[in-house]
Tab-separated table of C-alpha atoms and ligand atoms in Angstrom:
chain	number	residue	atom	x	y	z
A	1	UNK	CA	-11.706	-9.645	13.778
A	2	UNK	CA	-10.466	-6.943	16.136
A	3	UNK	CA	-7.159	-8.800	16.257
A	4	UNK	CA	-6.900	-8.580	12.472
A	5	UNK	CA	-7.137	-4.783	12.332
A	6	UNK	CA	-4.983	-4.358	15.458
A	7	UNK	CA	-2.055	-6.500	14.316
A	8	UNK	CA	0.758	-3.881	14.137
A	9	UNK	CA	1.790	-4.414	10.509
A	10	UNK	CA	-1.851	-4.394	9.402
A	11	UNK	CA	-2.792	-1.402	11.562
A	12	UNK	CA	0.135	0.519	10.087
A	13	UNK	CA	-0.969	-0.345	6.534
A	14	UNK	CA	-4.568	0.559	7.334
A	15	UNK	CA	-3.554	4.095	8.288
A	16	UNK	CA	-2.091	4.540	4.789
A	17	UNK	CA	-5.161	2.915	3.228
A	18	UNK	CA	-7.346	5.380	5.133
A	19	UNK	CA	-5.440	8.340	3.709
A	20	UNK	CA	-5.756	6.835	0.227
A	21	UNK	CA	-9.511	6.187	0.555
A	22	UNK	CA	-10.138	9.724	1.744
A	23	UNK	CA	-8.086	11.134	-1.125
A	24	UNK	CA	-9.989	9.053	-3.673
A	25	UNK	CA	-13.354	9.892	-2.100
A	26	UNK	CA	-12.467	13.591	-2.180
A	27	UNK	CA	-11.059	13.686	-5.709
A	28	UNK	CA	-14.080	15.034	-7.591
A	29	UNK	CA	-14.156	18.554	-8.963
A	30	UNK	CA	-17.610	18.800	-7.425
A	31	UNK	CA	-17.726	19.565	-3.702
A	32	UNK	CA	-21.158	17.923	-3.406
A	33	UNK	CA	-19.782	14.577	-4.575
A	34	UNK	CA	-16.796	14.825	-2.234
A	35	UNK	CA	-19.093	15.668	0.696
A	36	UNK	CA	-21.401	12.733	-0.003
A	37	UNK	CA	-18.608	10.230	-0.583
A	38	UNK	CA	-16.791	11.581	2.479
A	39	UNK	CA	-19.875	11.078	4.626
A	40	UNK	CA	-20.159	7.394	3.805
A	41	UNK	CA	-16.390	6.868	4.103
A	42	UNK	CA	-16.170	8.496	7.530
A	43	UNK	CA	-19.420	6.988	8.855
A	44	UNK	CA	-17.441	4.085	10.291
A	45	UNK	CA	-17.001	0.593	8.979
A	46	UNK	CA	-14.528	-1.976	10.138
A	47	UNK	CA	-12.202	-1.783	7.093
A	48	UNK	CA	-12.258	-5.547	7.129
A	49	UNK	CA	-11.743	-5.962	3.375
A	50	UNK	CA	-8.633	-3.740	3.111
A	51	UNK	CA	-7.301	-5.401	6.277
A	52	UNK	CA	-7.644	-8.740	4.488
A	53	UNK	CA	-5.731	-7.372	1.494
A	54	UNK	CA	-2.899	-6.302	3.797
A	55	UNK	CA	-2.957	-9.611	5.705
A	56	UNK	CA	-2.912	-11.618	2.465
A	57	UNK	CA	0.014	-9.559	1.189
A	58	UNK	CA	2.002	-10.149	4.394
A	59	UNK	CA	1.001	-13.831	4.375
A	60	UNK	CA	2.571	-14.155	0.935
A	61	UNK	CA	5.786	-12.511	2.124
A	62	UNK	CA	5.202	-9.092	0.570
A	63	UNK	CA	5.266	-6.051	2.792
A	64	UNK	CA	2.444	-3.825	1.465
A	65	UNK	CA	3.778	-1.186	-0.957
A	66	UNK	CA	1.941	1.717	-2.641
A	67	UNK	CA	0.241	-0.590	-5.119
A	68	UNK	CA	-1.098	-2.903	-2.417
A	69	UNK	CA	-2.283	0.096	-0.361
A	70	UNK	CA	-4.104	1.507	-3.396
A	71	UNK	CA	-5.599	-1.904	-4.247
A	72	UNK	CA	-6.887	-2.186	-0.664
A	73	UNK	CA	-8.368	1.335	-0.897
A	74	UNK	CA	-10.067	0.422	-4.211
A	75	UNK	CA	-11.668	-2.626	-2.581
A	76	UNK	CA	-13.079	-0.446	0.215
A	77	UNK	CA	-14.312	2.169	-2.297
A	78	UNK	CA	-16.196	-0.540	-4.209
A	79	UNK	CA	-17.657	-1.786	-0.943
A	80	UNK	CA	-18.789	1.695	0.134
A	81	UNK	CA	-20.188	2.482	-3.333
A	82	UNK	CA	-22.152	-0.757	-3.370
A	83	UNK	CA	-23.614	0.030	0.073
A	84	UNK	CA	-24.865	3.379	-1.216
A	85	UNK	CA	-26.606	1.533	-4.047
A	86	UNK	CA	-27.888	-1.137	-1.660
A	87	UNK	CA	-29.419	1.461	0.680
A	88	UNK	CA	-30.989	3.157	-2.300
A	89	UNK	CA	-32.524	-0.106	-3.515
A	90	UNK	CA	-33.759	-0.919	0.003
A	91	UNK	CA	-35.029	2.601	0.658
A	92	UNK	CA	-32.974	2.350	3.890
A	93	UNK	CA	-32.939	5.489	6.050
A	94	UNK	CA	-30.122	4.531	8.410
A	95	UNK	CA	-26.803	2.727	8.307
A	96	UNK	CA	-24.153	2.550	11.018
A	97	UNK	CA	-26.422	4.671	13.175
A	98	UNK	CA	-26.405	7.587	10.715
A	99	UNK	CA	-28.658	8.774	7.873
A	100	UNK	CA	-28.099	7.123	4.457
A	101	UNK	CA	-27.230	9.269	1.441
A	102	UNK	CA	-30.587	8.540	-0.190
A	103	UNK	CA	-32.340	9.748	2.989
A	104	UNK	CA	-30.129	12.836	3.183
A	105	UNK	CA	-29.703	13.845	-0.471
A	106	UNK	CA	-32.412	11.962	-2.362
A	107	UNK	CA	-32.216	8.973	-4.702
A	108	UNK	CA	-30.640	10.701	-7.711
A	109	UNK	CA	-27.632	12.146	-5.915
A	110	UNK	CA	-27.082	8.957	-3.905
A	111	UNK	CA	-27.114	6.940	-7.125
A	112	UNK	CA	-24.451	9.013	-8.848
A	113	UNK	CA	-22.257	9.314	-5.753
A	114	UNK	CA	-22.284	5.494	-5.627
A	115	UNK	CA	-21.421	5.448	-9.348
A	116	UNK	CA	-18.600	7.927	-8.736
A	117	UNK	CA	-17.065	5.730	-6.036
A	118	UNK	CA	-17.152	2.618	-8.211
A	119	UNK	CA	-15.751	4.446	-11.234
A	120	UNK	CA	-13.083	6.204	-9.164
A	121	UNK	CA	-11.923	2.860	-7.771
A	122	UNK	CA	-11.705	1.438	-11.291
A	123	UNK	CA	-9.665	4.436	-12.469
A	124	UNK	CA	-7.250	4.186	-9.527
A	125	UNK	CA	-6.831	0.447	-10.061
A	126	UNK	CA	-5.883	0.833	-13.710
A	127	UNK	CA	-3.681	3.917	-13.294
A	128	UNK	CA	-2.040	3.291	-9.911
A	129	UNK	CA	-2.039	-0.493	-9.410
A	130	UNK	CA	-1.986	-2.717	-12.486
A	131	UNK	CA	-4.118	-4.019	-15.291
A	132	UNK	CA	-4.447	-7.537	-13.742
A	133	UNK	CA	-5.697	-6.023	-10.461
A	134	UNK	CA	-8.107	-3.759	-12.360
A	135	UNK	CA	-9.408	-6.857	-14.160
A	136	UNK	CA	-9.999	-8.692	-10.876
A	137	UNK	CA	-11.917	-5.708	-9.497
A	138	UNK	CA	-13.997	-5.194	-12.655
A	139	UNK	CA	-14.934	-8.891	-12.738
A	140	UNK	CA	-15.849	-8.636	-9.057
A	141	UNK	CA	-18.142	-5.650	-9.672
A	142	UNK	CA	-19.916	-7.794	-12.288
A	143	UNK	CA	-20.411	-10.533	-9.677
A	144	UNK	CA	-21.681	-8.028	-7.125
A	145	UNK	CA	-24.304	-6.748	-9.525
A	146	UNK	CA	-25.344	-10.290	-10.458
A	147	UNK	CA	-25.569	-11.437	-6.832
A	148	UNK	CA	-27.620	-8.400	-5.910
A	149	UNK	CA	-29.871	-8.917	-8.925
A	150	UNK	CA	-30.449	-12.535	-7.960
A	151	UNK	CA	-31.507	-11.496	-4.454
A	152	UNK	CA	-33.871	-8.891	-5.868
A	153	UNK	CA	-35.288	-11.448	-8.271
A	154	UNK	CA	-36.031	-13.859	-5.408
A	155	UNK	CA	-37.760	-11.324	-3.118
A	156	UNK	CA	-40.968	-12.696	-1.575
A	157	UNK	CA	-40.426	-15.970	-3.430
A	158	UNK	CA	-41.483	-18.594	-0.890
A	159	UNK	CA	-39.934	-21.282	-3.107
A	160	UNK	CA	-36.444	-19.763	-2.892
A	161	UNK	CA	-33.901	-22.552	-2.494
A	162	UNK	CA	-30.820	-22.583	-0.267
A	163	UNK	CA	-28.726	-22.955	-3.423
A	164	UNK	CA	-30.185	-19.752	-4.839
A	165	UNK	CA	-29.501	-17.905	-1.582
A	166	UNK	CA	-25.904	-19.174	-1.544
A	167	UNK	CA	-25.382	-18.183	-5.180
A	168	UNK	CA	-26.654	-14.690	-4.402
A	169	UNK	CA	-24.452	-14.095	-1.342
A	170	UNK	CA	-21.440	-15.573	-3.129
A	171	UNK	CA	-21.848	-12.822	-5.725
A	172	UNK	CA	-23.003	-9.878	-3.656
A	173	UNK	CA	-20.612	-10.321	-0.711
A	174	UNK	CA	-18.155	-13.225	-0.886
A	175	UNK	CA	-16.818	-12.102	-4.282
A	176	UNK	CA	-15.429	-8.860	-2.839
A	177	UNK	CA	-13.772	-10.655	0.103
A	178	UNK	CA	-12.347	-13.106	-2.431
A	179	UNK	CA	-11.044	-10.158	-4.472
A	180	UNK	CA	-9.587	-8.457	-1.388
A	181	UNK	CA	-7.280	-11.466	-0.925
A	182	UNK	CA	-6.718	-12.137	-4.624
A	183	UNK	CA	-5.511	-8.608	-5.465
A	184	UNK	CA	-2.794	-9.011	-2.814
A	185	UNK	CA	-1.742	-12.337	-4.354
A	186	UNK	CA	-1.656	-10.732	-7.816
A	187	UNK	CA	0.469	-7.820	-6.519
A	188	UNK	CA	2.814	-10.345	-4.851
A	189	UNK	CA	3.172	-12.286	-8.130
A	190	UNK	CA	2.154	-15.406	-6.195
A	191	UNK	CA	1.954	-18.783	-7.943
A	192	UNK	CA	-1.394	-19.765	-9.503
A	193	UNK	CA	-1.897	-22.232	-6.647
A	194	UNK	CA	-1.302	-19.637	-3.932
A	195	UNK	CA	-3.592	-17.167	-5.721
A	196	UNK	CA	-6.354	-19.774	-5.793
A	197	UNK	CA	-5.749	-20.637	-2.124
A	198	UNK	CA	-5.897	-17.020	-0.928
A	199	UNK	CA	-8.972	-16.375	-3.088
A	200	UNK	CA	-10.742	-19.453	-1.694
A	201	UNK	CA	-9.968	-18.347	1.866
A	202	UNK	CA	-11.415	-14.883	1.176
A	203	UNK	CA	-14.531	-16.291	-0.446
A	204	UNK	CA	-15.264	-18.727	2.418
A	205	UNK	CA	-14.755	-15.952	4.955
A	206	UNK	CA	-17.020	-13.663	2.907
A	207	UNK	CA	-19.770	-16.281	2.977
A	208	UNK	CA	-19.452	-16.587	6.749
A	209	UNK	CA	-19.558	-12.795	7.043
A	210	UNK	CA	-22.800	-12.454	5.063
A	211	UNK	CA	-24.520	-15.465	6.626
A	212	UNK	CA	-23.812	-14.085	10.100
A	213	UNK	CA	-24.992	-10.617	9.031
A	214	UNK	CA	-28.221	-12.275	7.875
A	215	UNK	CA	-28.474	-14.292	11.094
A	216	UNK	CA	-28.037	-11.187	13.247
A	217	UNK	CA	-30.769	-9.442	11.256
A	218	UNK	CA	-33.078	-12.136	12.648
A	219	UNK	CA	-31.626	-12.554	16.140
A	220	UNK	CA	-30.081	-9.260	17.324
A	221	UNK	CA	-31.837	-6.165	18.629
A	222	UNK	CA	-32.119	-2.963	16.582
A	223	UNK	CA	-29.868	-1.291	19.152
A	224	UNK	CA	-27.108	-3.851	18.610
A	225	UNK	CA	-27.456	-3.616	14.821
A	226	UNK	CA	-27.626	0.175	14.456
A	227	UNK	CA	-30.529	-0.438	12.025
A	228	UNK	CA	-34.008	-1.958	12.431
A	229	UNK	CA	-34.026	-5.694	13.283
A	230	UNK	CA	-35.949	-7.947	10.891
A	231	UNK	CA	-35.103	-5.712	7.915
A	232	UNK	CA	-34.681	-8.703	5.605
A	233	UNK	CA	-38.150	-9.998	6.524
A	234	UNK	CA	-39.723	-6.630	5.795
A	235	UNK	CA	-37.966	-6.531	2.434
A	236	UNK	CA	-38.964	-10.088	1.519
A	237	UNK	CA	-35.458	-11.581	1.666
A	238	UNK	CA	-35.561	-15.317	2.401
A	239	UNK	CA	-32.014	-15.350	3.749
A	240	UNK	CA	-29.983	-18.518	4.251
A	241	UNK	CA	-30.534	-18.667	8.073
A	242	UNK	CA	-34.293	-18.457	7.495
A	243	UNK	CA	-34.040	-21.204	4.871
A	244	UNK	CA	-31.970	-23.338	7.281
A	245	UNK	CA	-34.560	-22.980	10.051
A	246	UNK	CA	-36.857	-25.862	10.952
A	247	UNK	CA	-39.666	-23.348	11.630
A	248	UNK	CA	-41.767	-23.007	8.517
A	249	UNK	CA	-42.421	-19.285	8.321
A	250	UNK	CA	-42.197	-18.902	4.564
A	251	UNK	CA	-45.927	-18.393	4.113
A	252	UNK	CA	-45.922	-15.575	6.714
A	253	UNK	CA	-43.747	-13.225	4.633
A	254	UNK	CA	-45.364	-10.716	2.322
A	255	UNK	CA	-45.282	-7.060	1.287
A	256	UNK	CA	-46.453	-4.568	3.903
A	257	UNK	CA	-45.986	-6.783	6.978
A	258	UNK	CA	-47.002	-5.043	10.206
A	259	UNK	CA	-44.541	-4.745	13.107
A	260	UNK	CA	-46.582	-7.391	14.966
A	261	UNK	CA	-46.271	-9.812	12.046
A	262	UNK	CA	-42.512	-9.242	11.828
A	263	UNK	CA	-42.213	-9.816	15.594
A	264	UNK	CA	-44.155	-13.070	15.328
A	265	UNK	CA	-41.877	-14.417	12.563
A	266	UNK	CA	-38.782	-13.346	14.535
A	267	UNK	CA	-40.080	-15.110	17.649
A	268	UNK	CA	-40.755	-18.332	15.759
A	269	UNK	CA	-37.321	-18.261	14.166
A	270	UNK	CA	-35.574	-17.524	17.464
A	271	UNK	CA	-37.397	-20.455	19.090
A	272	UNK	CA	-36.313	-22.767	16.258
A	273	UNK	CA	-32.959	-24.458	15.657
A	274	UNK	CA	-32.048	-21.695	13.174
A	275	UNK	CA	-29.157	-20.199	15.155
A	276	UNK	CA	-27.552	-23.566	15.981
A	277	UNK	CA	-27.882	-24.854	12.401
A	278	UNK	CA	-26.551	-21.622	10.909
A	279	UNK	CA	-23.559	-21.520	13.246
A	280	UNK	CA	-22.807	-25.148	12.426
A	281	UNK	CA	-22.962	-24.319	8.722
A	282	UNK	CA	-20.539	-21.423	9.281
A	283	UNK	CA	-18.147	-23.651	11.227
A	284	UNK	CA	-17.984	-25.946	8.191
A	285	UNK	CA	-17.096	-22.943	6.016
A	286	UNK	CA	-14.472	-21.843	8.564
A	287	UNK	CA	-12.812	-25.265	8.351
A	288	UNK	CA	-12.810	-25.013	4.526
A	289	UNK	CA	-11.348	-21.486	4.726
A	290	UNK	CA	-8.366	-22.402	6.873
A	291	UNK	CA	-7.772	-25.600	4.899
A	292	UNK	CA	-7.413	-23.441	1.780
A	293	UNK	CA	-4.708	-21.152	3.221
A	294	UNK	CA	-1.261	-21.400	1.632
A	295	UNK	CA	1.893	-21.945	3.716
A	296	UNK	CA	2.427	-18.753	5.774
A	297	UNK	CA	5.887	-18.063	7.211
A	298	UNK	CA	4.965	-14.996	9.274
A	299	UNK	CA	3.741	-16.535	12.525
A	300	UNK	CA	1.631	-13.615	13.674
A	301	UNK	CA	-0.195	-13.272	10.351
A	302	UNK	CA	-0.706	-17.038	10.212
A	303	UNK	CA	-2.279	-17.007	13.683
A	304	UNK	CA	-4.558	-14.093	12.778
A	305	UNK	CA	-5.725	-15.583	9.471
A	306	UNK	CA	-6.220	-19.066	10.945
A	307	UNK	CA	-8.195	-17.643	13.854
A	308	UNK	CA	-10.284	-15.056	11.984
A	309	UNK	CA	-13.223	-17.179	10.726
A	310	UNK	CA	-13.855	-18.777	14.133
A	311	UNK	CA	-13.333	-15.470	15.953
A	312	UNK	CA	-15.973	-13.909	13.730
A	313	UNK	CA	-18.422	-16.726	14.439
A	314	UNK	CA	-17.833	-16.358	18.192
A	315	UNK	CA	-18.351	-12.597	17.929
A	316	UNK	CA	-21.717	-13.098	16.178
A	317	UNK	CA	-22.716	-15.650	18.825
A	318	UNK	CA	-21.974	-13.124	21.578
A	319	UNK	CA	-24.059	-10.460	19.823
A	320	UNK	CA	-26.937	-12.922	19.493
A	321	UNK	CA	-26.732	-13.799	23.203
A	322	UNK	CA	-26.468	-10.121	24.243
A	323	UNK	CA	-29.631	-9.127	22.356
B	401	LIG	C1	-25.335	-5.310	1.448
B	401	LIG	O1	-25.939	-6.514	1.818
B	401	LIG	C2	-25.115	-5.258	-0.031
B	401	LIG	C3	-24.117	-5.827	-0.703
B	401	LIG	C4	-23.084	-6.596	0.003
B	401	LIG	C5	-23.973	-5.749	-2.193
B	401	LIG	C6	-24.634	-4.592	-2.859
B	401	LIG	C7	-24.435	-4.677	-4.336
B	401	LIG	C8	-25.030	-3.884	-5.234
B	401	LIG	C9	-25.971	-2.815	-4.824
B	401	LIG	C10	-24.780	-4.113	-6.674
B	401	LIG	C11	-24.186	-2.912	-7.307
B	401	LIG	C12	-22.747	-2.882	-7.046
B	401	LIG	C13	-21.803	-2.683	-7.992
B	401	LIG	C14	-20.390	-2.840	-7.646
B	401	LIG	C15	-22.149	-2.355	-9.391
B	401	LIG	P1	-27.208	-6.557	2.771
B	401	LIG	O2	-28.306	-5.739	2.174
B	401	LIG	O3	-27.512	-7.974	3.037
B	401	LIG	O4	-26.608	-5.920	4.077
B	401	LIG	P2	-27.122	-4.712	4.961
B	401	LIG	O5	-28.015	-5.351	5.964
B	401	LIG	O6	-25.874	-4.148	5.576
B	401	LIG	O7	-27.830	-3.748	4.070
B	402	LIG	MG1	-29.210	-3.958	2.585
């Protein structure tokens, strides 16, 4: 993961993406919107999605031009906007170790700053990239909303199936990773087969990303996470790792759980085979991801993209062990 963003050609592109994101996030006539959007943009974040856009572009033999840079910035804007909405829905007070916009400015302002970021990304995509890329991003925003709705619909549902959990994370998270690779393939005028291959790689990686995020919510300490551990349990999310666990804790979840109850569920899950089964599941997805990759002539980019899914799994394993 670190290798991805540090690869020279990608790091160079990311600096331009950063400038573009900040310009887009600061493009309102209203200083209050620019301040709010700027706060979430500068609060950190790994810039993993735009890095994947740049890597996919280089993998397909296209050195990232202005359009690719803007497409990558649009992907990150959609991501940041959706996090503002997610924190609002969750009533979250902290993200990345800093106060959320809803905690700082209230629900109404956070809502419209999130709207602004999504709309601004759509406008940039149509005016400064291309109609096909704007279509990919609009369709992805639809999937994000549907995936998030599905998760909300399943809250505290002890009968939630693994299939339902997978459908939800495919929409709310994997779709944007898929899009981050696909927009690069569209900009590169890649063949339909190469577009499908890059998209499939992004989607598989996105699934791994979300499943590991969900696993860490149940296995890592609050200090490691920069937000309270066991958040999903408190919010009634029966995440895939929980559903893959052999410990039956479903009946223990409910609204208004005390800290002691959350700790008990976490202890049972940590003592179960949950981590091993989840990591095994992710390794299967990693194999699918690399099998989907098209032929890549740039050796360095090939090495980074082939290694990324496994590197991410190893990173999550280390965080679990360190907690
Ligand atoms: C974070 O996941 C949330 C998402 C990946 C998706 C959020 C999507 C929406 C709010 C739908 C609206 C978006 C658009 C584009 C209209 P998480 O809650 O599992 O992760 P966390 O632990 O970091 O909060
Ligand atoms: Mg959340």
